[in-house]
Rosetta silent file (secondary structure, phi, psi, omega in degrees, C-alpha in Angstrom):
SEQUENCE: MSQDAKFSQILASSVHDLKNSLQTVRSLIRALALEQANSEKPEFQILDFETARMNSCVMQLLILYRLDASHFKPVLEECRVVEILEEVGYQQSLQIQLRQISLTVECSADLFCFCDDTLINTVLVSVVNNALRYCRQAIRLSGRQQGDFVCLCIEDDGPGFSSGIMEGIQGVKSCELEKGNTGLGLHFASTIAELHSQGQRSGFIAIDNESTLGGARFSLFLP
SCORE:     score description
SCORE:     0.000 S_00000001
   1 L     0.000  147.836 -170.770   -0.117    0.064   -0.012 S_00000001
   2 L   -69.666 -174.604  162.747    1.151    3.361   -1.058 S_00000001
   3 H   -73.430  -46.982  171.229    1.832    6.526    1.747 S_00000001
   4 H   -48.993  -42.789 -176.939   -1.101    8.035    0.184 S_00000001
   5 H   -76.010  -39.614 -179.033   -3.494    5.315    0.599 S_00000001
   6 H   -66.122  -35.784  177.809   -2.377    4.431    4.043 S_00000001
   7 H   -61.473  -57.526 -168.196   -2.681    8.402    4.828 S_00000001
   8 H   -61.660  -45.695 -169.318   -6.415    8.255    3.071 S_00000001
   9 H   -75.758  -28.043 -172.530   -7.331    4.915    5.204 S_00000001
  10 H   -75.496  -60.947 -173.643   -5.956    6.635    8.559 S_00000001
  11 H   -56.384  -39.377  175.272   -7.970    9.700    7.875 S_00000001
  12 H   -48.676  -35.128 -170.725  -10.982    7.975    6.959 S_00000001
  13 H   -78.202  -43.838 -171.303  -10.879    6.103    9.724 S_00000001
  14 H   -69.248  -32.890 -175.710  -10.009    9.015   12.230 S_00000001
  15 H   -64.271  -50.316 -174.946  -13.016   10.974   10.585 S_00000001
  16 H   -38.697  -54.335 -154.314  -15.086    7.827   11.278 S_00000001
  17 H   -86.033  -18.681  167.075  -14.170    7.670   14.616 S_00000001
  18 H   -66.692  -51.697 -170.582  -14.839   11.653   15.298 S_00000001
  19 H   -63.041  -26.280 -172.112  -18.173   11.219   13.721 S_00000001
  20 H   -81.529  -34.950 -159.026  -19.068    8.339   16.537 S_00000001
  21 H   -94.931  -38.679  169.480  -17.491   10.618   19.311 S_00000001
  22 H   -60.766  -43.753  172.461  -19.755   13.816   18.167 S_00000001
  23 H   -60.236  -59.599 -171.630  -22.835   11.679   18.127 S_00000001
  24 H   -64.360  -43.616  174.516  -22.178   10.515   21.669 S_00000001
  25 H   -62.769  -37.609 -178.016  -21.555   14.156   22.803 S_00000001
  26 H   -53.159  -37.692 -175.051  -24.696   15.218   20.908 S_00000001
  27 H   -72.539  -46.109  151.430  -26.485   12.699   22.766 S_00000001
  28 H   -36.086  -56.239  166.418  -25.431   13.888   26.138 S_00000001
  29 H   -54.984  -39.625 -179.183  -26.237   17.490   25.429 S_00000001
  30 H   -56.960  -67.310 -177.271  -29.641   16.369   24.354 S_00000001
  31 H   -64.652  -20.628  159.284  -30.346   14.545   27.465 S_00000001
  32 H   -92.098    5.872  149.597  -29.109   17.042   29.865 S_00000001
  33 H   -67.247  -41.292 -172.718  -30.942   19.643   28.051 S_00000001
  34 H  -102.931    0.717  179.137  -33.864   18.190   28.640 S_00000001
  35 H   -82.599  -42.800 -177.084  -33.452   16.896   32.205 S_00000001
  36 L   -74.862  136.618 -177.325  -32.140   20.287   33.428 S_00000001
  37 H   -52.083  -39.244 -160.686  -34.779   23.153   34.229 S_00000001
  38 H  -105.473   47.085  174.672  -32.888   25.641   32.691 S_00000001
  39 H   -54.695  -33.021 -174.802  -32.357   23.820   29.375 S_00000001
  40 H   -72.813   13.034 -174.653  -33.427   27.209   27.424 S_00000001
  41 L   -63.186  148.826  175.391  -29.989   28.555   28.702 S_00000001
  42 H   -70.142  -14.345  171.509  -28.456   29.758   25.430 S_00000001
  43 H   -58.691  -61.428  174.390  -25.195   27.418   26.213 S_00000001
  44 H   -26.744  -69.453  177.870  -27.444   24.568   25.493 S_00000001
  45 H   -44.055  -58.556 -165.928  -28.645   25.983   22.208 S_00000001
  46 H   -61.138  -63.974  175.214  -25.029   26.621   21.172 S_00000001
  47 H   -46.105  -55.845 -169.042  -23.662   23.232   22.185 S_00000001
  48 H   -67.574  -50.172  175.825  -26.336   21.058   20.363 S_00000001
  49 H   -46.456  -57.076 -179.375  -26.166   23.622   17.342 S_00000001
  50 H   -74.407  -16.996 -171.012  -22.531   23.278   16.822 S_00000001
  51 H   -90.666  -25.777  161.501  -21.983   19.760   17.634 S_00000001
  52 H   -48.419  -44.667 -179.208  -24.999   19.167   14.827 S_00000001
  53 H   -65.339  -63.831 -176.979  -22.951   21.170   12.506 S_00000001
  54 H   -55.139  -39.105  174.222  -19.739   19.636   13.061 S_00000001
  55 H   -55.486  -56.994 -169.913  -21.589   16.081   12.986 S_00000001
  56 H   -62.147  -48.191 -178.927  -23.004   17.235    9.579 S_00000001
  57 H   -76.582  -22.421  166.331  -19.756   18.108    8.050 S_00000001
  58 H   -78.587  -29.375 -178.998  -17.834   14.981    9.146 S_00000001
  59 H   -74.920  -51.131 -175.379  -20.565   12.682    7.708 S_00000001
  60 H   -72.046  -29.002  152.588  -20.474   14.615    4.198 S_00000001
  61 H   -43.963  -39.853  175.745  -16.559   14.491    4.291 S_00000001
  62 H   -73.406  -44.199 -178.999  -16.719   10.726    5.080 S_00000001
  63 H   -60.513  -48.454  174.117  -19.223   10.077    2.506 S_00000001
  64 H   -49.018  -49.920  172.618  -17.303   11.938   -0.081 S_00000001
  65 H   -23.840  -64.079 -164.747  -14.432   10.160    0.635 S_00000001
  66 H   -88.471    2.806  161.093  -15.889    6.805    0.121 S_00000001
  67 H   -97.154  -23.058 -173.711  -17.399    7.942   -3.144 S_00000001
  68 H   -73.095  -39.823 -176.087  -13.966    9.328   -4.014 S_00000001
  69 L   -88.478   24.935 -160.349  -12.648    5.841   -3.244 S_00000001
  70 L    43.099   22.070 -168.196  -15.300    3.634   -4.928 S_00000001
  71 L  -103.659   25.540  175.678  -16.100    2.241   -1.597 S_00000001
  72 L  -147.507  135.583  166.662  -19.600    3.570   -1.592 S_00000001
  73 L  -148.015  137.466  179.666  -22.447    3.552   -3.985 S_00000001
  74 L   -36.381  150.701  160.202  -26.159    4.685   -3.434 S_00000001
  75 L  -125.135  108.129 -166.671  -28.834    2.197   -2.644 S_00000001
  76 L   -90.392  139.803 -171.569  -31.935    3.190   -4.190 S_00000001
  77 E  -153.073  157.880 -176.333  -35.439    2.261   -3.095 S_00000001
  78 E   -85.530  143.145 -156.024  -38.662    3.671   -3.338 S_00000001
  79 E  -137.085  147.117  177.322  -39.271    5.946   -0.241 S_00000001
  80 E   -87.337  125.611 -170.855  -42.485    7.953    1.113 S_00000001
  81 H   -76.448  -41.343 -161.902  -41.130   11.693    0.492 S_00000001
  82 H   -72.253  -27.706 -172.038  -43.348   12.901    3.414 S_00000001
  83 H   -89.343  -18.058  165.558  -41.764   10.483    6.007 S_00000001
  84 H   -79.626  -21.363  171.930  -38.226   11.564    5.004 S_00000001
  85 H   -70.484  -67.609 -164.775  -39.018   15.378    5.584 S_00000001
  86 H   -52.206  -28.938 -174.413  -40.505   14.343    8.951 S_00000001
  87 H   -72.679  -35.922  170.784  -37.540   12.280    9.955 S_00000001
  88 H   -52.158  -64.369 -163.935  -35.333   15.618    9.109 S_00000001
  89 H   -68.757  -12.426  175.044  -37.378   17.852   11.404 S_00000001
  90 H   -65.999  -57.401  178.710  -37.368   14.955   14.084 S_00000001
  91 H   -47.208  -31.753 -171.252  -33.752   15.229   14.190 S_00000001
  92 L  -104.400   20.415 -165.164  -33.666   19.096   14.594 S_00000001
  93 H   -71.836  -47.990 -174.775  -36.695   19.002   17.209 S_00000001
  94 H   -34.820  -82.954  171.670  -34.419   19.841   20.014 S_00000001
  95 H   -47.229  -20.216  170.830  -32.951   22.854   18.431 S_00000001
  96 H   -56.079  -81.461  174.197  -36.284   23.603   16.924 S_00000001
  97 H   -24.926  -52.618 -162.741  -37.465   23.611   20.578 S_00000001
  98 H   -80.502  -26.414 -160.136  -34.783   25.461   22.441 S_00000001
  99 L  -107.996   26.537  179.154  -34.777   28.293   19.610 S_00000001
 100 L    44.757   33.972 -177.781  -38.724   28.554   19.653 S_00000001
 101 L  -102.242  132.835 -176.451  -38.802   28.090   15.781 S_00000001
 102 E   -79.585  121.598  153.573  -41.961   26.821   13.836 S_00000001
 103 E  -127.682  130.461  179.905  -41.201   24.096   11.341 S_00000001
 104 E  -100.431  140.701  175.408  -43.903   22.764    9.170 S_00000001
 105 E  -112.511  116.097  179.389  -43.678   19.809    6.850 S_00000001
 106 E  -115.700   91.814 -178.304  -46.040   20.028    3.951 S_00000001
 107 E  -151.161  138.139  170.072  -46.314   16.797    1.370 S_00000001
 108 L   -61.428  154.269 -159.365  -48.836   14.743    0.379 S_00000001
 109 L   -86.127   -2.167 -168.725  -48.871   11.221    1.875 S_00000001
 110 L  -131.112   35.849  158.864  -48.930    9.180   -1.617 S_00000001
 111 L   -95.710  124.706  161.103  -45.471   11.085   -2.997 S_00000001
 112 E   -96.070  168.567  170.051  -43.017    8.657   -3.707 S_00000001
 113 E  -165.220  153.186  173.666  -39.412    8.941   -4.779 S_00000001
 114 E  -109.145  109.667  174.734  -36.555    6.466   -5.707 S_00000001
 115 E  -158.042 -177.353 -175.741  -33.543    7.507   -3.556 S_00000001
 116 L  -118.047  105.757  173.655  -31.124    6.274   -1.024 S_00000001
 117 H   -41.899  -38.288  171.760  -32.859    7.743    2.251 S_00000001
 118 H   -78.164  -34.163  153.835  -29.446    8.054    4.072 S_00000001
 119 H   -31.132  -69.035 -165.909  -27.946    9.958    1.518 S_00000001
 120 H   -61.056  -55.928 -172.002  -30.786   12.037    1.197 S_00000001
 121 H   -66.983  -37.248  177.858  -31.357   12.799    4.774 S_00000001
 122 H   -69.145  -26.467  165.169  -27.948   13.895    5.513 S_00000001
 123 H   -44.359  -71.800 -167.764  -28.216   16.626    2.502 S_00000001
 124 H   -42.027  -63.838  175.512  -31.604   17.515    4.050 S_00000001
 125 H   -53.454  -55.074  174.911  -30.299   17.773    7.767 S_00000001
 126 H   -48.442  -54.548  174.586  -27.262   19.734    6.619 S_00000001
 127 H   -46.143  -84.160 -169.530  -29.664   22.359    4.652 S_00000001
 128 H   -37.578  -55.740 -168.079  -32.205   22.637    7.761 S_00000001
 129 H   -54.216  -44.658 -175.452  -29.027   22.987   10.119 S_00000001
 130 H   -68.940  -57.885 -179.240  -27.792   25.977    7.955 S_00000001
 131 H   -49.603  -28.643  171.938  -31.346   27.583    7.903 S_00000001
 132 H   -42.993  -70.820 -163.564  -31.420   27.030   11.885 S_00000001
 133 H   -48.098  -28.159 -163.281  -28.295   29.375   11.734 S_00000001
 134 H  -114.729  -13.026 -150.971  -29.986   32.053    9.482 S_00000001
 135 L   -99.193  173.419  176.509  -33.871   32.008    9.809 S_00000001
 136 L   -95.322  -62.413  179.371  -35.938   34.306   12.184 S_00000001
 137 L  -137.849  -23.548 -161.076  -38.911   32.065   13.335 S_00000001
 138 E  -136.847  157.598  179.484  -39.928   29.645   10.610 S_00000001
 139 E  -144.035  149.873  178.327  -38.631   26.884    8.276 S_00000001
 140 E  -144.726   95.850 -179.446  -40.719   25.022    6.050 S_00000001
 141 E   -82.749  113.482 -174.454  -40.125   21.538    4.545 S_00000001
 142 E  -133.776  161.350  164.550  -42.472   20.578    1.365 S_00000001
 143 E  -146.184  159.341 -158.720  -42.429   18.058   -1.377 S_00000001
 144 E  -157.679  150.413  165.439  -44.114   18.138   -4.664 S_00000001
 145 E   -87.464  132.417  171.245  -44.136   16.357   -8.250 S_00000001
 146 E  -135.851   99.879 -173.926  -42.812   18.798  -10.698 S_00000001
 147 L    62.652 -120.868  169.609  -42.784   17.198  -14.112 S_00000001
 148 L   -83.356   13.688 -159.000  -40.641   14.418  -14.203 S_00000001
 149 E  -131.868  139.665  177.869  -38.750   15.138  -11.231 S_00000001
 150 E   -91.191  134.569 -176.997  -39.803   14.827   -7.227 S_00000001
 151 E  -109.257  145.808  176.864  -38.802   18.205   -5.843 S_00000001
 152 E  -130.813  131.305 -163.397  -38.054   18.487   -1.927 S_00000001
 153 E  -108.585  141.714  148.432  -38.073   22.170   -0.728 S_00000001
 154 E  -119.832   97.709  166.888  -36.262   23.904    2.291 S_00000001
 155 E  -104.321  155.640  173.081  -37.283   27.210    3.083 S_00000001
 156 E  -143.819  179.657 -154.543  -36.827   29.900    5.663 S_00000001
 157 L  -117.848   11.948 -178.329  -37.696   33.484    6.951 S_00000001
 158 L   -83.519 -149.989  168.575  -34.038   34.414    6.972 S_00000001
 159 L   -93.334   25.501  173.357  -32.220   37.141    4.874 S_00000001
 160 L    63.011  173.785 -169.783  -31.852   34.750    2.178 S_00000001
 161 L   -67.135  143.172  159.260  -28.705   33.450    0.221 S_00000001
 162 L   -61.284  167.971  164.525  -25.877   35.784   -0.556 S_00000001
 163 H   -64.908  -37.771  171.532  -24.740   36.818   -3.974 S_00000001
 164 H   -60.687  -31.258  173.453  -21.734   34.581   -3.358 S_00000001
 165 H   -67.879  -42.308  176.230  -23.322   31.733   -2.445 S_00000001
 166 H   -47.478  -55.778 -174.786  -25.846   32.407   -5.675 S_00000001
 167 L   -75.962  -12.382  169.145  -22.840   32.393   -7.649 S_00000001
 168 L   -55.795  -46.970 -150.476  -20.911   29.355   -5.994 S_00000001
 169 L   -76.258  -11.061  170.555  -23.606   27.216   -7.046 S_00000001
 170 L   -83.284    1.674 -179.982  -22.776   28.495  -10.739 S_00000001
 171 L    87.301   -8.062 -165.700  -19.356   27.496  -10.450 S_00000001
 172 L   -76.173  -53.354 -174.643  -18.226   31.381  -10.285 S_00000001
 173 L  -140.782  133.271 -177.838  -17.220   31.205   -6.412 S_00000001
 174 L   -97.379  -11.009 -155.320  -17.304   28.381   -4.259 S_00000001
 175 L  -157.688  151.770  165.537  -16.871   29.640   -0.688 S_00000001
 176 E  -152.780   81.763 -171.164  -17.007   32.814    1.351 S_00000001
 177 L   -75.926    4.151  160.918  -14.783   31.630    4.341 S_00000001
 178 L   -80.693  -13.029  165.128  -14.902   35.121    6.134 S_00000001
 179 L   -91.602  -14.139 -175.327  -18.498   34.263    6.593 S_00000001
 180 L   119.666   -7.704 -145.251  -18.309   30.923    7.769 S_00000001
 181 E  -113.256  109.693  177.130  -19.521   29.393    4.463 S_00000001
 182 L   -69.176  -43.851 -177.931  -17.010   26.528    3.065 S_00000001
 183 L    94.351    0.066 -175.691  -19.310   25.590   -0.002 S_00000001
 184 H   -72.382  -30.015  169.854  -18.994   22.497    1.216 S_00000001
 185 H   -58.959  -38.589  171.352  -22.779   21.603    2.132 S_00000001
 186 H   -46.167  -56.175  177.387  -23.505   22.694   -1.464 S_00000001
 187 H   -67.807  -41.879  159.341  -21.079   20.713   -3.164 S_00000001
 188 H   -35.674  -62.815  174.537  -22.284   17.971   -1.262 S_00000001
 189 H   -46.512  -60.208 -171.024  -25.987   18.422   -1.906 S_00000001
 190 H   -60.129  -25.245 -179.290  -25.094   18.643   -5.697 S_00000001
 191 H   -93.739  -15.157  165.370  -23.007   15.343   -5.836 S_00000001
 192 H   -60.519  -50.662  164.529  -25.534   13.440   -3.908 S_00000001
 193 H   -43.738  -77.111 -150.237  -28.229   14.816   -6.417 S_00000001
 194 L   -72.072  -10.824  165.544  -26.341   13.730   -9.304 S_00000001
 195 L   -74.260  -31.621  163.440  -25.841   10.251   -8.083 S_00000001
 196 L   -72.670  114.735 -169.912  -29.415    9.822   -8.229 S_00000001
 197 E  -145.425  141.603  159.258  -30.304    8.991  -12.094 S_00000001
 198 E  -133.993  150.072 -156.817  -32.876    7.318  -14.183 S_00000001
 199 L     9.326 -119.977 -165.290  -32.212    6.706  -17.895 S_00000001
 200 L   -82.477    4.637  179.156  -31.095   10.136  -19.219 S_00000001
 201 E  -100.044  149.052  169.780  -32.073   12.310  -16.021 S_00000001
 202 E  -112.812  157.865  157.581  -30.037   12.994  -13.083 S_00000001
 203 L   -54.142  152.357  172.197  -30.765   14.439   -9.845 S_00000001
 204 E  -160.041  177.484  167.047  -29.686   18.534   -9.253 S_00000001
 205 E  -139.407  145.271 -178.098  -30.140   21.360   -7.022 S_00000001
 206 E  -135.474  135.550 -178.264  -31.164   24.788   -7.072 S_00000001
 207 E  -109.708  141.223  166.197  -30.973   27.713   -4.831 S_00000001
 208 E  -162.474 -157.456  178.834  -32.727   31.162   -4.712 S_00000001
 209 L  -143.092   54.654 -173.189  -34.447   33.476   -2.614 S_00000001
 210 L  -101.193    1.578  175.753  -38.061   32.967   -3.727 S_00000001
 211 L   -34.291  127.331 -176.769  -38.909   31.295   -0.292 S_00000001
 212 L   -69.208   -6.181 -167.547  -42.933   31.537    0.348 S_00000001
 213 L   -95.941  -19.088 -169.646  -41.404   32.434    3.890 S_00000001
 214 L    94.553  -13.530  165.469  -39.535   35.343    2.364 S_00000001
 215 L  -106.304 -118.294 -174.588  -35.882   34.022    2.667 S_00000001
 216 L   -87.810  136.274  161.467  -33.811   31.057    1.172 S_00000001
 217 E  -131.788  128.323  163.321  -35.061   28.402   -0.559 S_00000001
 218 E   -93.478  126.202  165.865  -33.160   25.254   -1.359 S_00000001
 219 E  -106.250  138.040 -178.978  -34.621   22.609   -3.864 S_00000001
 220 E  -128.607  133.016 -172.666  -33.427   19.160   -4.375 S_00000001
 221 E  -110.901  137.530  165.501  -34.841   17.373   -7.844 S_00000001
 222 E  -139.165  128.597 -160.642  -34.597   13.736   -7.999 S_00000001
 223 L   -76.350    0.000    0.000  -35.847   12.049  -11.096 S_00000001
């Protein structure tokens, strides 16, 4: 095995261990926050939010590494869209509760899509985590059929995407490091979307500031 291959293997193992440790820490924070009468203290909010953010980044890096090393392929199954969206909301329930954010899910119960629900969950949790960072009071998750694609949307009532981020998704500019935006989330989402294909159609993402709540809108299209 070459030195580069050994380093990649060690790096992947370290990231995997880090992911497990972060999940343990986050579970403990949640348990403490729910047990303590003062669980609304901002320290709990910050701890839960930042560990969730770190865990999301680590998960994305680990999956991207496995995809690059051809150690990972999506498992496409028929999934009920509303269940995917509700699970995403559930995973952010503590943060939503602590910050008194209104998170709604709007989707027909008979809407289905073919996808790797674990990968899609990782994408959507990352986007909701980002929406929690910028929203004022509300986040909306929705699903609908749009032509030959199933569209999963995440909208918020924050200030919307900056021009730098809007340009980044078009390949003009990839990140805004000075504002804490690495571009990893959108790159990961776009990569995962493209892995979902049927015939000549492949998944894709889109972002704009046309949210029905007045802020940012992220859309994931699955064939």
